[in-house]
Amino acid sequence: MKVALVHDYLTQKGGAERVFELLCKKFPEADIYTSLYNPQNTIDVDNRQVHTTRLQSIPGASQYFRLLAPFYFSAFEALDLQQYDLIISSTTSFAKAVVKRSDAFHICFCHNITRFLWDTRTYIDQYKDYRALLPIIQVIFRKLRQIDLDHAQKPDLYISNSTTVAERIQQTYKRPAITVNYPIDASRFEFSDQKDDFYLVSSRLLGYKRIDVIVEAFNWLGWPLLITGDGPERARLEAMALPNISFLGHVSDDERRSLMSRAKAVIVAALEDYGLVPIEANVSGTPVISY
């Protein structure tokens, strides 16, 4: 049986990418497809070939991948996957658009519905540079919503990471979903009951993650806080942070593992669809403070 694994874009390393990394390990003979690939900024696929879409040839595409939103659906449709018996897509947006052979089977691991289309204002609030373009964006996104609905009918089976996401899939796409709480690779974390004198945030620096709430709290508390990860909110967060708060940017897996096991607690303030970070913290023997 020939298997294809498909992910939206491999240009970052968030929870969805770590789940896709596990899928790649479970299917070592499968071929890997994505729209854009930046090996320096994403998961390790053990030197396997990664097939990309035509968007990969656009200069700067991996850095400004969000600006290409109107073009992803057609790019995934153009991928030739007719040789595959099983297609497993991992998506929060576009990868479900791939076209399968009529007798093939498509399983969609849907981490969320296409959030920027169905909750546009909240999404744009994360990227303040785009706010002036909101009227134009809303017109484009209105058309993309129907395209998203059409492509959402393609998978044969939906798997969601939580009952919350399953409800969104049913409500928006009118498709049932099986809920499977995604696993983590526990062997990649270190359990420790010896804690150092710092608290930890491990997150992409996006508006909906509400890192600003955490920064405000630790400004008031004066406790040492380390923040790993990067994103469009970094400059604003650094400007408001006092000296007890340090921004480490992207860190290696080894450093992240060490920080996770040594922190007094991991701090989370986002309303997550299904967050992996609290689970990773608990596997490391570290409590989670959530707001």
mmCIF file of C-alpha atoms in Angstrom, residues 24-175:
data_model
loop_
_atom_site.group_PDB
_atom_site.id
_atom_site.type_symbol
_atom_site.label_atom_id
_atom_site.label_comp_id
_atom_site.label_asym_id
_atom_site.label_seq_id
_atom_site.Cartn_x
_atom_site.Cartn_y
_atom_site.Cartn_z
ATOM 1 C CA CYS A 24 6.233 10.588 9.699
ATOM 2 C CA LYS A 25 7.886 8.274 12.213
ATOM 3 C CA LYS A 26 4.927 5.886 12.233
ATOM 4 C CA PHE A 27 4.947 5.718 8.427
ATOM 5 C CA PRO A 28 8.670 5.614 7.567
ATOM 6 C CA GLU A 29 8.041 4.478 3.984
ATOM 7 C CA ALA A 30 5.417 7.129 3.233
ATOM 8 C CA ASP A 31 6.101 10.038 0.907
ATOM 9 C CA ILE A 32 5.886 13.525 2.428
ATOM 10 C CA TYR A 33 4.117 16.448 0.787
ATOM 11 C CA THR A 34 3.657 20.056 1.854
ATOM 12 C CA SER A 35 3.138 23.453 0.263
ATOM 13 C CA LEU A 36 6.345 25.088 1.545
ATOM 14 C CA TYR A 37 9.386 23.608 3.251
ATOM 15 C CA ASN A 38 12.041 25.374 5.317
ATOM 16 C CA PRO A 39 14.128 22.647 6.985
ATOM 17 C CA GLN A 40 15.904 25.108 9.302
ATOM 18 C CA ASN A 41 12.662 26.232 10.971
ATOM 19 C CA THR A 42 10.618 23.075 11.242
ATOM 20 C CA ILE A 43 10.535 19.436 12.330
ATOM 21 C CA ASP A 44 13.167 16.796 11.615
ATOM 22 C CA VAL A 45 12.032 14.341 8.931
ATOM 23 C CA ASP A 46 15.233 12.250 9.033
ATOM 24 C CA ASN A 47 16.546 13.504 5.696
ATOM 25 C CA ARG A 48 13.553 12.152 3.805
ATOM 26 C CA GLN A 49 12.595 13.876 0.587
ATOM 27 C CA VAL A 50 9.877 16.469 1.036
ATOM 28 C CA HIS A 51 7.761 17.164 -2.046
ATOM 29 C CA THR A 52 6.503 20.738 -2.260
ATOM 30 C CA THR A 53 3.990 22.682 -4.336
ATOM 31 C CA ARG A 54 4.710 25.285 -6.996
ATOM 32 C CA LEU A 55 4.612 27.952 -4.256
ATOM 33 C CA GLN A 56 8.057 26.821 -3.071
ATOM 34 C CA SER A 57 9.650 28.579 -6.066
ATOM 35 C CA ILE A 58 8.371 32.023 -4.998
ATOM 36 C CA PRO A 59 11.226 34.056 -3.426
ATOM 37 C CA GLY A 60 10.591 34.657 0.272
ATOM 38 C CA ALA A 61 7.540 32.379 0.330
ATOM 39 C CA SER A 62 8.620 30.494 3.454
ATOM 40 C CA GLN A 63 9.111 33.732 5.385
ATOM 41 C CA TYR A 64 5.888 35.405 4.261
ATOM 42 C CA PHE A 65 3.793 32.262 3.919
ATOM 43 C CA ARG A 66 0.656 33.843 5.417
ATOM 44 C CA LEU A 67 0.420 36.289 2.511
ATOM 45 C CA LEU A 68 -0.085 33.381 0.105
ATOM 46 C CA ALA A 69 -3.394 32.327 1.686
ATOM 47 C CA PRO A 70 -5.481 32.721 -1.516
ATOM 48 C CA PHE A 71 -3.199 30.349 -3.439
ATOM 49 C CA TYR A 72 -2.771 27.305 -1.185
ATOM 50 C CA PHE A 73 -5.972 25.463 -2.066
ATOM 51 C CA SER A 74 -5.174 25.398 -5.784
ATOM 52 C CA ALA A 75 -1.541 24.503 -5.063
ATOM 53 C CA PHE A 76 -2.587 21.425 -3.089
ATOM 54 C CA GLU A 77 -5.152 20.488 -5.739
ATOM 55 C CA ALA A 78 -2.369 20.516 -8.325
ATOM 56 C CA LEU A 79 -0.306 17.878 -6.490
ATOM 57 C CA ASP A 80 -0.375 14.549 -8.321
ATOM 58 C CA LEU A 81 -1.267 11.948 -5.682
ATOM 59 C CA GLN A 82 -2.950 9.429 -7.973
ATOM 60 C CA GLN A 83 -0.410 6.708 -7.171
ATOM 61 C CA TYR A 84 -1.341 6.573 -3.464
ATOM 62 C CA ASP A 85 -3.776 4.165 -1.847
ATOM 63 C CA LEU A 86 -3.913 6.060 1.458
ATOM 64 C CA ILE A 87 -3.549 9.797 1.990
ATOM 65 C CA ILE A 88 -3.190 11.173 5.514
ATOM 66 C CA SER A 89 -3.482 14.942 5.697
ATOM 67 C CA SER A 90 -2.509 16.994 8.741
ATOM 68 C CA THR A 91 -4.155 20.369 8.574
ATOM 69 C CA THR A 92 -5.584 23.477 10.128
ATOM 70 C CA SER A 93 -6.448 24.833 6.703
ATOM 71 C CA PHE A 94 -5.338 23.766 3.232
ATOM 72 C CA ALA A 95 -3.962 20.219 3.004
ATOM 73 C CA LYS A 96 -7.441 18.685 2.918
ATOM 74 C CA ALA A 97 -7.740 20.034 -0.649
ATOM 75 C CA VAL A 98 -5.555 17.300 -2.159
ATOM 76 C CA VAL A 99 -7.174 15.163 -4.852
ATOM 77 C CA LYS A 100 -7.136 11.403 -4.360
ATOM 78 C CA ARG A 101 -7.700 8.496 -6.692
ATOM 79 C CA SER A 102 -11.347 7.400 -6.721
ATOM 80 C CA ASP A 103 -10.607 4.132 -4.905
ATOM 81 C CA ALA A 104 -8.075 5.628 -2.466
ATOM 82 C CA PHE A 105 -8.847 6.641 1.135
ATOM 83 C CA HIS A 106 -8.182 10.070 2.639
ATOM 84 C CA ILE A 107 -7.882 10.461 6.425
ATOM 85 C CA CYS A 108 -7.759 14.057 7.606
ATOM 86 C CA PHE A 109 -6.156 14.838 10.972
ATOM 87 C CA CYS A 110 -7.907 18.174 11.435
ATOM 88 C CA HIS A 111 -6.246 20.230 14.171
ATOM 89 C CA ASN A 112 -8.843 22.962 13.690
ATOM 90 C CA ILE A 113 -11.112 24.425 11.055
ATOM 91 C CA THR A 114 -9.528 27.134 8.898
ATOM 92 C CA ARG A 115 -9.501 29.687 11.688
ATOM 93 C CA PHE A 116 -8.423 32.761 9.739
ATOM 94 C CA LEU A 117 -11.434 32.314 7.441
ATOM 95 C CA TRP A 118 -14.065 31.645 10.089
ATOM 96 C CA ASP A 119 -12.789 34.006 12.801
ATOM 97 C CA THR A 120 -11.120 36.620 10.633
ATOM 98 C CA ARG A 121 -11.226 39.585 13.010
ATOM 99 C CA THR A 122 -9.569 37.690 15.867
ATOM 100 C CA TYR A 123 -6.910 36.393 13.491
ATOM 101 C CA ILE A 124 -6.147 39.811 12.029
ATOM 102 C CA ASP A 125 -5.804 41.247 15.539
ATOM 103 C CA GLN A 126 -2.697 39.059 15.898
ATOM 104 C CA TYR A 127 -1.077 40.721 12.886
ATOM 105 C CA LYS A 128 -1.473 44.436 13.408
ATOM 106 C CA ASP A 129 0.378 45.311 10.187
ATOM 107 C CA TYR A 130 -2.520 43.818 8.210
ATOM 108 C CA ARG A 131 -5.339 45.728 9.934
ATOM 109 C CA ALA A 132 -5.396 48.487 7.319
ATOM 110 C CA LEU A 133 -6.093 45.815 4.703
ATOM 111 C CA LEU A 134 -9.033 44.342 6.623
ATOM 112 C CA PRO A 135 -11.780 45.498 4.175
ATOM 113 C CA ILE A 136 -9.953 43.887 1.237
ATOM 114 C CA ILE A 137 -9.068 40.804 3.268
ATOM 115 C CA GLN A 138 -12.689 40.281 4.284
ATOM 116 C CA VAL A 139 -13.819 40.294 0.634
ATOM 117 C CA ILE A 140 -11.157 37.747 -0.328
ATOM 118 C CA PHE A 141 -11.836 35.569 2.700
ATOM 119 C CA ARG A 142 -15.577 35.562 2.019
ATOM 120 C CA LYS A 143 -14.861 33.850 -1.300
ATOM 121 C CA LEU A 144 -12.308 31.532 0.279
ATOM 122 C CA ARG A 145 -14.853 30.321 2.849
ATOM 123 C CA GLN A 146 -16.944 28.675 0.145
ATOM 124 C CA ILE A 147 -13.822 27.130 -1.358
ATOM 125 C CA ASP A 148 -12.863 25.852 2.100
ATOM 126 C CA LEU A 149 -16.328 24.319 2.537
ATOM 127 C CA ASP A 150 -16.061 22.574 -0.823
ATOM 128 C CA HIS A 151 -12.643 21.105 -0.047
ATOM 129 C CA ALA A 152 -13.815 20.055 3.420
ATOM 130 C CA GLN A 153 -16.047 17.465 1.746
ATOM 131 C CA LYS A 154 -13.071 15.641 0.186
ATOM 132 C CA PRO A 155 -11.680 13.579 3.106
ATOM 133 C CA ASP A 156 -13.283 10.198 3.735
ATOM 134 C CA LEU A 157 -12.658 10.391 7.482
ATOM 135 C CA TYR A 158 -12.002 13.245 9.893
ATOM 136 C CA ILE A 159 -9.982 12.807 13.075
ATOM 137 C CA SER A 160 -10.019 15.713 15.522
ATOM 138 C CA ASN A 161 -7.703 16.324 18.453
ATOM 139 C CA SER A 162 -10.507 17.216 20.874
ATOM 140 C CA THR A 163 -14.270 17.271 21.243
ATOM 141 C CA THR A 164 -14.111 21.059 20.838
ATOM 142 C CA VAL A 165 -12.578 20.751 17.377
ATOM 143 C CA ALA A 166 -14.951 17.896 16.486
ATOM 144 C CA GLU A 167 -17.872 20.201 17.261
ATOM 145 C CA ARG A 168 -16.392 22.935 15.054
ATOM 146 C CA ILE A 169 -15.914 20.475 12.187
ATOM 147 C CA GLN A 170 -19.526 19.354 12.514
ATOM 148 C CA GLN A 171 -20.879 22.890 12.839
ATOM 149 C CA THR A 172 -18.843 24.462 10.035
ATOM 150 C CA TYR A 173 -18.149 21.639 7.581
ATOM 151 C CA LYS A 174 -21.174 19.457 8.423
ATOM 152 C CA ARG A 175 -18.863 16.458 8.766
#
